[in-house]
mmCIF file of C-alpha atoms and ligand atoms in Angstrom:
data_model
loop_
_atom_site.group_PDB
_atom_site.id
_atom_site.type_symbol
_atom_site.label_atom_id
_atom_site.label_comp_id
_atom_site.label_asym_id
_atom_site.label_seq_id
_atom_site.Cartn_x
_atom_site.Cartn_y
_atom_site.Cartn_z
ATOM 1 C CA UNK Q 1 -14.051 9.913 39.009
ATOM 2 C CA UNK Q 2 -10.468 8.726 37.450
ATOM 3 C CA UNK Q 3 -11.012 5.559 35.457
ATOM 4 C CA UNK Q 4 -9.370 2.285 37.071
ATOM 5 C CA UNK Q 5 -6.940 -0.168 35.782
ATOM 6 C CA UNK Q 6 -7.639 -3.869 36.412
ATOM 7 C CA UNK Q 7 -4.066 -5.780 37.353
ATOM 8 C CA UNK Q 8 -4.627 -9.552 36.735
ATOM 9 C CA UNK Q 9 -1.861 -11.355 38.337
ATOM 10 C CA UNK Q 10 -0.849 -14.936 36.912
ATOM 11 C CA UNK Q 11 2.621 -15.771 38.797
ATOM 12 C CA UNK Q 12 6.284 -15.692 37.502
ATOM 13 C CA UNK Q 13 9.587 -14.445 39.092
ATOM 14 C CA UNK Q 14 7.801 -11.295 39.991
ATOM 15 C CA UNK Q 15 5.117 -13.354 42.369
ATOM 16 C CA UNK Q 16 7.900 -15.634 43.793
ATOM 17 C CA UNK Q 17 10.410 -15.779 46.924
ATOM 18 C CA UNK Q 18 13.354 -18.142 47.747
ATOM 19 C CA UNK Q 19 12.218 -21.116 49.370
ATOM 20 C CA UNK Q 20 15.140 -22.565 51.905
ATOM 21 C CA UNK Q 21 13.573 -26.123 51.913
ATOM 22 C CA UNK Q 22 13.603 -26.657 47.982
ATOM 23 C CA UNK Q 23 16.398 -23.924 47.487
ATOM 24 C CA UNK Q 24 14.965 -21.997 44.846
ATOM 25 C CA UNK Q 25 12.467 -19.705 43.989
ATOM 26 C CA UNK Q 26 8.627 -20.941 44.575
ATOM 27 C CA UNK Q 27 5.442 -18.891 43.989
ATOM 28 C CA UNK Q 28 4.595 -17.065 46.787
ATOM 29 C CA UNK Q 29 3.461 -13.764 46.431
ATOM 30 C CA UNK Q 30 -0.571 -12.813 46.290
ATOM 31 C CA UNK Q 31 -1.891 -10.506 43.871
ATOM 32 C CA UNK Q 32 -2.546 -7.620 46.309
ATOM 33 C CA UNK Q 33 0.757 -8.095 48.241
ATOM 34 C CA UNK Q 34 2.274 -7.584 44.420
ATOM 35 C CA UNK Q 35 0.487 -4.016 44.478
ATOM 36 C CA UNK Q 36 1.202 -3.232 47.947
ATOM 37 C CA UNK Q 37 4.920 -2.848 47.012
ATOM 38 C CA UNK Q 38 4.554 -0.090 44.675
ATOM 39 C CA UNK Q 39 3.237 2.894 46.681
ATOM 40 C CA UNK Q 40 3.473 5.351 43.973
ATOM 41 C CA UNK Q 41 0.209 3.303 42.170
ATOM 42 C CA UNK Q 42 -1.576 5.528 44.371
ATOM 43 C CA UNK Q 43 -0.684 8.407 42.486
ATOM 44 C CA UNK Q 44 -1.457 7.135 39.159
ATOM 45 C CA UNK Q 45 -5.403 5.925 39.302
ATOM 46 C CA UNK Q 46 -7.274 3.460 41.199
ATOM 47 C CA UNK Q 47 -6.049 -0.035 40.293
ATOM 48 C CA UNK Q 48 -8.089 -3.356 41.357
ATOM 49 C CA UNK Q 49 -6.392 -6.470 41.404
ATOM 50 C CA UNK Q 50 -7.866 -9.937 40.302
ATOM 51 C CA UNK Q 51 -5.963 -13.352 41.030
ATOM 52 C CA UNK Q 52 -6.242 -15.397 37.990
ATOM 53 C CA UNK Q 53 -3.496 -17.966 38.988
ATOM 54 C CA UNK Q 54 -0.005 -18.230 40.560
ATOM 55 C CA UNK Q 55 2.100 -20.622 38.368
ATOM 56 C CA UNK Q 56 5.570 -20.293 36.900
ATOM 57 C CA UNK Q 57 4.757 -19.063 33.145
ATOM 58 C CA UNK Q 58 6.529 -22.712 32.059
ATOM 59 C CA UNK Q 59 3.236 -23.891 33.498
ATOM 60 C CA UNK Q 60 0.859 -21.429 31.393
ATOM 61 C CA UNK Q 61 -1.240 -23.458 28.822
ATOM 62 C CA UNK Q 62 -3.363 -22.099 25.441
ATOM 63 C CA UNK Q 63 -6.477 -23.009 27.604
ATOM 64 C CA UNK Q 64 -5.288 -20.698 30.275
ATOM 65 C CA UNK Q 65 -4.566 -18.116 27.889
ATOM 66 C CA UNK Q 66 -8.401 -18.169 26.381
ATOM 67 C CA UNK Q 67 -9.904 -18.165 30.186
ATOM 68 C CA UNK Q 68 -7.684 -15.378 30.736
ATOM 69 C CA UNK Q 69 -8.175 -13.315 27.354
ATOM 70 C CA UNK Q 70 -11.829 -13.832 28.345
ATOM 71 C CA UNK Q 71 -11.738 -12.335 31.933
ATOM 72 C CA UNK Q 72 -9.699 -9.317 30.766
ATOM 73 C CA UNK Q 73 -12.098 -8.482 27.475
ATOM 74 C CA UNK Q 74 -14.791 -8.435 30.238
ATOM 75 C CA UNK Q 75 -12.931 -6.420 32.217
ATOM 76 C CA UNK Q 76 -12.359 -3.904 29.677
ATOM 77 C CA UNK Q 77 -15.755 -3.834 28.766
ATOM 78 C CA UNK Q 78 -16.755 -2.668 32.194
ATOM 79 C CA UNK Q 79 -17.483 1.156 32.507
ATOM 80 C CA UNK Q 80 -14.795 3.598 34.053
ATOM 81 C CA UNK Q 81 -11.674 0.844 33.059
ATOM 82 C CA UNK Q 82 -9.074 2.348 31.354
ATOM 83 C CA UNK Q 83 -7.222 -0.666 30.585
ATOM 84 C CA UNK Q 84 -5.865 -3.754 32.171
ATOM 85 C CA UNK Q 85 -2.339 -5.052 33.328
ATOM 86 C CA UNK Q 86 -1.005 -8.560 33.177
ATOM 87 C CA UNK Q 87 1.761 -9.760 35.770
ATOM 88 C CA UNK Q 88 3.002 -13.005 34.125
ATOM 89 C CA UNK Q 89 6.654 -14.787 34.371
ATOM 90 C CA UNK Q 90 8.930 -13.941 31.511
ATOM 91 C CA UNK Q 91 9.257 -17.436 30.078
ATOM 92 C CA UNK Q 92 6.466 -17.668 27.985
ATOM 93 C CA UNK Q 93 5.073 -14.180 28.465
ATOM 94 C CA UNK Q 94 5.251 -13.349 24.642
ATOM 95 C CA UNK Q 95 3.240 -16.247 23.687
ATOM 96 C CA UNK Q 96 0.264 -15.188 26.071
ATOM 97 C CA UNK Q 97 0.832 -11.194 25.116
ATOM 98 C CA UNK Q 98 0.479 -12.651 21.320
ATOM 99 C CA UNK Q 99 -2.461 -14.303 22.528
ATOM 100 C CA UNK Q 100 -4.181 -11.308 24.065
ATOM 101 C CA UNK Q 101 -2.620 -9.240 20.985
ATOM 102 C CA UNK Q 102 -5.067 -11.286 18.442
ATOM 103 C CA UNK Q 103 -7.835 -12.194 20.546
ATOM 104 C CA UNK Q 104 -8.957 -9.444 22.620
ATOM 105 C CA UNK Q 105 -11.241 -7.460 20.463
ATOM 106 C CA UNK Q 106 -11.224 -3.760 22.617
ATOM 107 C CA UNK Q 107 -9.258 -0.639 21.900
ATOM 108 C CA UNK Q 108 -8.325 -0.507 25.540
ATOM 109 C CA UNK Q 109 -4.944 -1.125 26.399
ATOM 110 C CA UNK Q 110 -3.694 -4.388 27.672
ATOM 111 C CA UNK Q 111 0.234 -4.408 29.239
ATOM 112 C CA UNK Q 112 1.724 -7.286 30.359
ATOM 113 C CA UNK Q 113 4.774 -7.087 32.880
ATOM 114 C CA UNK Q 114 7.188 -9.431 34.530
ATOM 115 C CA UNK Q 115 10.384 -9.429 36.594
ATOM 116 C CA UNK Q 116 13.824 -10.731 35.881
ATOM 117 C CA UNK Q 117 14.343 -10.474 39.602
ATOM 118 C CA UNK Q 118 12.377 -11.926 42.692
ATOM 119 C CA UNK Q 119 10.878 -9.832 45.112
ATOM 120 C CA UNK Q 120 13.440 -11.000 47.489
ATOM 121 C CA UNK Q 121 16.327 -10.301 45.458
ATOM 122 C CA UNK Q 122 18.130 -7.037 45.271
ATOM 123 C CA UNK Q 123 16.892 -4.674 42.836
ATOM 124 C CA UNK Q 124 13.967 -6.366 42.371
ATOM 125 C CA UNK Q 125 12.345 -5.045 39.156
ATOM 126 C CA UNK Q 126 8.928 -5.884 39.740
ATOM 127 C CA UNK Q 127 7.899 -2.855 41.269
ATOM 128 C CA UNK Q 128 9.203 -0.373 38.674
ATOM 129 C CA UNK Q 129 8.153 -2.767 36.184
ATOM 130 C CA UNK Q 130 4.443 -2.973 37.503
ATOM 131 C CA UNK Q 131 4.248 1.118 37.964
ATOM 132 C CA UNK Q 132 5.293 1.447 34.077
ATOM 133 C CA UNK Q 133 2.682 -1.169 33.121
ATOM 134 C CA UNK Q 134 -0.200 0.302 34.942
ATOM 135 C CA UNK Q 135 0.842 4.023 34.010
ATOM 136 C CA UNK Q 136 0.685 2.730 30.341
ATOM 137 C CA UNK Q 137 -2.249 0.997 30.541
ATOM 138 C CA UNK Q 138 -4.427 4.368 32.000
ATOM 139 C CA UNK Q 139 -2.738 6.287 29.124
ATOM 140 C CA UNK Q 140 -4.979 7.121 26.297
ATOM 141 C CA UNK Q 141 -2.196 7.142 24.152
ATOM 142 C CA UNK Q 142 -1.721 3.436 24.642
ATOM 143 C CA UNK Q 143 -5.471 2.821 23.049
ATOM 144 C CA UNK Q 144 -5.875 0.734 19.799
ATOM 145 C CA UNK Q 145 -2.102 -0.618 19.841
ATOM 146 C CA UNK Q 146 -3.125 -3.894 20.903
ATOM 147 C CA UNK Q 147 -1.664 -6.237 23.637
ATOM 148 C CA UNK Q 148 1.533 -4.308 24.774
ATOM 149 C CA UNK Q 149 4.707 -5.592 26.979
ATOM 150 C CA UNK Q 150 6.159 -3.278 29.491
ATOM 151 C CA UNK Q 151 9.181 -3.993 31.071
ATOM 152 C CA UNK Q 152 12.501 -1.919 31.754
ATOM 153 C CA UNK Q 153 10.434 1.130 31.108
ATOM 154 C CA UNK Q 154 9.887 0.201 27.317
ATOM 155 C CA UNK Q 155 6.877 -0.326 25.460
ATOM 156 C CA UNK Q 156 6.794 -3.042 22.664
ATOM 157 C CA UNK Q 157 4.321 -4.389 20.530
ATOM 158 C CA UNK Q 158 3.129 -7.949 21.623
ATOM 159 C CA UNK Q 159 3.676 -8.972 17.649
ATOM 160 C CA UNK Q 160 7.416 -7.935 17.522
ATOM 161 C CA UNK Q 161 8.744 -8.539 20.983
ATOM 162 C CA UNK Q 162 10.516 -11.493 22.218
ATOM 163 C CA UNK Q 163 13.037 -12.577 25.280
ATOM 164 C CA UNK Q 164 16.288 -12.551 23.995
ATOM 165 C CA UNK Q 165 18.523 -13.284 27.425
ATOM 166 C CA UNK Q 166 17.883 -15.752 30.058
ATOM 167 C CA UNK Q 167 19.069 -13.858 33.377
ATOM 168 C CA UNK Q 168 19.624 -9.969 32.158
ATOM 169 C CA UNK Q 169 16.482 -7.510 33.447
ATOM 170 C CA UNK Q 170 16.657 -5.793 29.793
ATOM 171 C CA UNK Q 171 15.793 -9.299 27.959
ATOM 172 C CA UNK Q 172 12.472 -7.930 26.346
ATOM 173 C CA UNK Q 173 13.371 -6.721 22.983
ATOM 174 C CA UNK Q 174 11.877 -6.291 19.619
ATOM 175 C CA UNK Q 175 14.746 -7.159 16.683
ATOM 176 C CA UNK Q 176 14.594 -4.856 13.770
ATOM 177 C CA UNK Q 177 11.790 -2.612 15.087
ATOM 178 C CA UNK Q 178 12.929 -2.219 18.694
ATOM 179 C CA UNK Q 179 10.028 -0.664 21.331
ATOM 180 C CA UNK Q 180 7.111 1.696 20.748
ATOM 181 C CA UNK Q 181 7.866 3.821 22.876
ATOM 182 C CA UNK Q 182 8.677 4.289 26.733
ATOM 183 C CA UNK Q 183 7.377 5.223 30.287
ATOM 184 C CA UNK Q 184 9.030 8.616 31.129
ATOM 185 C CA UNK Q 185 9.194 10.028 34.987
ATOM 186 C CA UNK Q 186 6.425 12.299 34.036
ATOM 187 C CA UNK Q 187 4.489 10.781 30.995
ATOM 188 C CA UNK Q 188 4.189 7.947 28.496
ATOM 189 C CA UNK Q 189 5.675 8.327 25.304
ATOM 190 C CA UNK Q 190 4.958 6.722 21.633
ATOM 191 C CA UNK Q 191 7.133 6.959 18.906
ATOM 192 C CA UNK Q 192 5.198 4.558 16.747
ATOM 193 C CA UNK Q 193 2.191 2.327 16.587
ATOM 194 C CA UNK Q 194 1.439 -0.837 15.358
ATOM 195 C CA UNK Q 195 -0.346 -1.247 11.815
ATOM 196 C CA UNK Q 196 -3.300 -3.492 11.096
ATOM 197 C CA UNK Q 197 -3.853 -5.337 14.119
ATOM 198 C CA UNK Q 198 -5.276 -8.809 13.139
ATOM 199 C CA UNK Q 199 -8.341 -10.075 15.209
ATOM 200 C CA UNK Q 200 -9.120 -13.743 15.570
ATOM 201 C CA UNK Q 201 -11.971 -14.606 18.032
ATOM 202 C CA UNK Q 202 -12.547 -18.292 17.985
ATOM 203 C CA UNK Q 203 -15.377 -19.459 20.577
ATOM 204 C CA UNK Q 204 -12.898 -23.049 21.447
ATOM 205 C CA UNK Q 205 -9.318 -23.326 20.243
ATOM 206 C CA UNK Q 206 -7.627 -26.512 19.128
ATOM 207 C CA UNK Q 207 -4.136 -26.813 21.421
ATOM 208 C CA UNK Q 208 -2.891 -29.770 20.047
ATOM 209 C CA UNK Q 209 -0.445 -28.209 17.630
ATOM 210 C CA UNK Q 210 3.244 -28.757 18.039
ATOM 211 C CA UNK Q 211 6.489 -27.252 17.015
ATOM 212 C CA UNK Q 212 9.297 -28.772 15.394
ATOM 213 C CA UNK Q 213 13.030 -26.507 15.688
ATOM 214 C CA UNK Q 214 14.803 -27.879 12.448
ATOM 215 C CA UNK Q 215 18.560 -28.566 12.543
ATOM 216 C CA UNK Q 216 21.323 -29.557 9.837
ATOM 217 C CA UNK Q 217 20.496 -33.073 8.979
ATOM 218 C CA UNK Q 218 17.090 -32.915 10.229
ATOM 219 C CA UNK Q 219 14.921 -36.145 8.810
ATOM 220 C CA UNK Q 220 11.015 -36.963 9.142
ATOM 221 C CA UNK Q 221 10.944 -38.860 12.553
ATOM 222 C CA UNK Q 222 9.332 -36.366 14.401
ATOM 223 C CA UNK Q 223 7.189 -35.765 11.754
ATOM 224 C CA UNK Q 224 6.073 -39.231 11.144
ATOM 225 C CA UNK Q 225 5.304 -39.658 14.978
ATOM 226 C CA UNK Q 226 3.066 -36.689 14.740
ATOM 227 C CA UNK Q 227 1.124 -37.724 12.145
ATOM 228 C CA UNK Q 228 0.649 -40.612 13.733
ATOM 229 C CA UNK Q 229 -0.611 -39.232 16.376
ATOM 230 C CA UNK Q 230 -3.374 -37.399 14.840
ATOM 231 C CA UNK Q 231 -2.011 -33.991 15.866
ATOM 232 C CA UNK Q 232 -4.294 -30.955 14.728
ATOM 233 C CA UNK Q 233 -1.344 -28.795 13.411
ATOM 234 C CA UNK Q 234 2.569 -28.397 12.945
ATOM 235 C CA UNK Q 235 4.555 -25.316 13.032
ATOM 236 C CA UNK Q 236 8.162 -25.621 11.848
ATOM 237 C CA UNK Q 237 11.074 -23.526 12.503
ATOM 238 C CA UNK Q 238 13.292 -23.565 9.773
ATOM 239 C CA UNK Q 239 16.238 -21.970 8.465
ATOM 240 C CA UNK Q 240 16.413 -18.297 6.698
ATOM 241 C CA UNK Q 241 13.907 -17.591 4.040
ATOM 242 C CA UNK Q 242 12.447 -21.181 5.271
ATOM 243 C CA UNK Q 243 14.266 -23.439 3.610
ATOM 244 C CA UNK Q 244 14.512 -27.110 5.377
ATOM 245 C CA UNK Q 245 16.720 -30.199 4.709
ATOM 246 C CA UNK Q 246 14.857 -32.570 2.175
ATOM 247 C CA UNK Q 247 14.556 -35.369 5.075
ATOM 248 C CA UNK Q 248 12.513 -32.936 7.028
ATOM 249 C CA UNK Q 249 10.414 -31.803 3.801
ATOM 250 C CA UNK Q 250 9.458 -35.459 2.905
ATOM 251 C CA UNK Q 251 8.079 -35.296 6.901
ATOM 252 C CA UNK Q 252 6.212 -31.897 6.168
ATOM 253 C CA UNK Q 253 4.432 -33.363 2.980
ATOM 254 C CA UNK Q 254 3.352 -36.557 4.629
ATOM 255 C CA UNK Q 255 1.784 -34.506 7.193
ATOM 256 C CA UNK Q 256 0.161 -32.168 4.814
ATOM 257 C CA UNK Q 257 -1.286 -35.318 2.694
ATOM 258 C CA UNK Q 258 -2.499 -36.520 5.872
ATOM 259 C CA UNK Q 259 -4.705 -33.434 6.614
ATOM 260 C CA UNK Q 260 -2.470 -31.780 8.896
ATOM 261 C CA UNK Q 261 -1.761 -27.818 8.614
ATOM 262 C CA UNK Q 262 2.066 -27.182 8.277
ATOM 263 C CA UNK Q 263 2.916 -23.704 8.703
ATOM 264 C CA UNK Q 264 6.519 -22.981 8.310
ATOM 265 C CA UNK Q 265 8.494 -19.941 10.097
ATOM 266 C CA UNK Q 266 12.438 -18.882 10.414
ATOM 267 C CA UNK Q 267 15.097 -19.642 13.111
ATOM 268 C CA UNK Q 268 16.089 -15.699 11.912
ATOM 269 C CA UNK Q 269 15.144 -12.909 14.116
ATOM 270 C CA UNK Q 270 13.867 -10.742 11.452
ATOM 271 C CA UNK Q 271 12.143 -11.064 8.135
ATOM 272 C CA UNK Q 272 9.532 -13.459 5.919
ATOM 273 C CA UNK Q 273 9.777 -16.646 4.912
ATOM 274 C CA UNK Q 274 9.263 -16.608 1.423
ATOM 275 C CA UNK Q 275 9.480 -18.739 -1.883
ATOM 276 C CA UNK Q 276 12.917 -17.813 -2.967
ATOM 277 C CA UNK Q 277 14.337 -20.956 -3.163
ATOM 278 C CA UNK Q 278 13.017 -24.053 -5.543
ATOM 279 C CA UNK Q 279 15.497 -26.772 -4.617
ATOM 280 C CA UNK Q 280 14.476 -30.164 -2.429
ATOM 281 C CA UNK Q 281 13.129 -28.305 0.653
ATOM 282 C CA UNK Q 282 13.111 -24.522 -0.248
ATOM 283 C CA UNK Q 283 9.942 -22.916 0.271
ATOM 284 C CA UNK Q 284 8.736 -22.791 -3.385
ATOM 285 C CA UNK Q 285 8.729 -26.836 -3.117
ATOM 286 C CA UNK Q 286 7.287 -26.562 0.548
ATOM 287 C CA UNK Q 287 4.031 -24.164 -1.152
ATOM 288 C CA UNK Q 288 3.230 -26.540 -4.071
ATOM 289 C CA UNK Q 289 3.158 -28.997 -1.166
ATOM 290 C CA UNK Q 290 0.623 -27.140 0.133
ATOM 291 C CA UNK Q 291 2.710 -26.127 3.087
ATOM 292 C CA UNK Q 292 1.115 -22.356 4.566
ATOM 293 C CA UNK Q 293 4.217 -19.356 4.772
ATOM 294 C CA UNK Q 294 4.023 -17.935 8.566
ATOM 295 C CA UNK Q 295 5.059 -14.768 7.742
ATOM 296 C CA UNK Q 296 7.421 -12.552 9.643
ATOM 297 C CA UNK Q 297 6.657 -13.839 13.154
ATOM 298 C CA UNK Q 298 8.409 -16.462 15.275
ATOM 299 C CA UNK Q 299 7.580 -19.856 15.618
ATOM 300 C CA UNK Q 300 5.957 -19.963 19.017
ATOM 301 C CA UNK Q 301 3.853 -16.828 18.121
ATOM 302 C CA UNK Q 302 2.806 -18.894 14.734
ATOM 303 C CA UNK Q 303 1.991 -21.572 16.873
ATOM 304 C CA UNK Q 304 -0.417 -19.622 18.832
ATOM 305 C CA UNK Q 305 -1.997 -17.829 15.760
ATOM 306 C CA UNK Q 306 -2.722 -21.431 14.333
ATOM 307 C CA UNK Q 307 -4.347 -22.817 17.491
ATOM 308 C CA UNK Q 308 -6.878 -19.587 17.251
ATOM 309 C CA UNK Q 309 -7.236 -19.876 13.547
ATOM 310 C CA UNK Q 310 -8.272 -23.939 13.962
ATOM 311 C CA UNK Q 311 -10.822 -22.750 16.199
ATOM 312 C CA UNK Q 312 -12.366 -20.786 13.207
ATOM 313 C CA UNK Q 313 -11.790 -23.157 10.263
ATOM 314 C CA UNK Q 314 -9.927 -26.244 9.120
ATOM 315 C CA UNK Q 315 -10.026 -24.944 5.828
ATOM 316 C CA UNK Q 316 -6.237 -24.990 4.177
ATOM 317 C CA UNK Q 317 -6.997 -22.034 1.906
ATOM 318 C CA UNK Q 318 -8.510 -20.047 4.897
ATOM 319 C CA UNK Q 319 -6.209 -21.069 7.474
ATOM 320 C CA UNK Q 320 -3.567 -19.546 4.991
ATOM 321 C CA UNK Q 321 -5.197 -16.518 4.993
ATOM 322 C CA UNK Q 322 -4.879 -15.852 8.706
ATOM 323 C CA UNK Q 323 -0.809 -16.028 8.377
ATOM 324 C CA UNK Q 324 1.687 -13.666 6.612
ATOM 325 C CA UNK Q 325 -0.077 -10.544 7.380
ATOM 326 C CA UNK Q 326 1.683 -7.476 8.926
HETATM 327 N N1 LIG Y 401 10.751 -18.780 35.138
HETATM 328 C C1 LIG Y 401 10.015 -17.842 35.268
HETATM 329 C C2 LIG Y 401 8.418 -17.510 34.830
HETATM 330 O O1 LIG Y 401 8.416 -17.346 33.712
HETATM 331 C C3 LIG Y 401 11.056 -16.407 35.065
HETATM 332 C C4 LIG Y 401 10.337 -15.104 34.825
HETATM 333 O O2 LIG Y 401 9.614 -14.851 35.642
HETATM 334 O O3 LIG Y 401 10.908 -14.518 34.999
HETATM 335 O O4 LIG Y 401 7.551 -17.813 35.427
#
């Protein structure tokens, strides 16, 4: 018997229709309806739909991600299951994808997909994206590659992919890396594989982790507020190699001295943060102050990683070991 693919539906534009009363797209399409709109799936493999939620992805939370990851992991452990697909809104898809990538401990593929155009729009991209995601999840070639993001016939690594355009269907890209492969008419093709997948598998998470995007002239105002609120962690999106304005650095030091882990990332689309500069706010000074280097991942993914890592440890050294990995 052919192995099946389990499709978890969570919502997003892929499951929306225009509502004439409110004047915008709203959640409207059920999981089974989503699959019914893709007749060629019948030629790929058996598909089982499990409705997880029907929310726009700006409503997605780390707690929901944990719940979803557990359900996907359980499904992958079932016999006769080759892989899983998650349909999701595009807005926070990369965060859920990265969560699944790090949390789920299975060789079987987990393919996240979505749509930029709702079911009612001309050239809706949902059906083709679902078809490609199921084909990738059914492919033995996709095993051991972590969570994958499959849209527009391209296959991206969860760690590398980001949403780059607010409206164009070709929105998901892996800057400086490109896709891992693609889904062609007759086969699934991989050109490369992600190296050294990282796993963090806590029983609980701590989602009181905030993200501050810095700007020219940023000071310590937001840091002081978060310290007062006794948050569990702060991710900072700095500039270039990770450097920050002196005022913001003062706030970062205050947070670290108050026992709050602070992770520095860069606003650049590629490259690691590194202790190249020693001026006030440079990463050399940040390291001396106890700031953790985020590595190559973007700020929103570093936040997901810190949420998972805080579920394992509060120790500064151990937390730092989770970051700056390939
Ligand atoms: N706002 C929608 C969402 O993320 C956008 C989409 O799905 O493309 O749920």
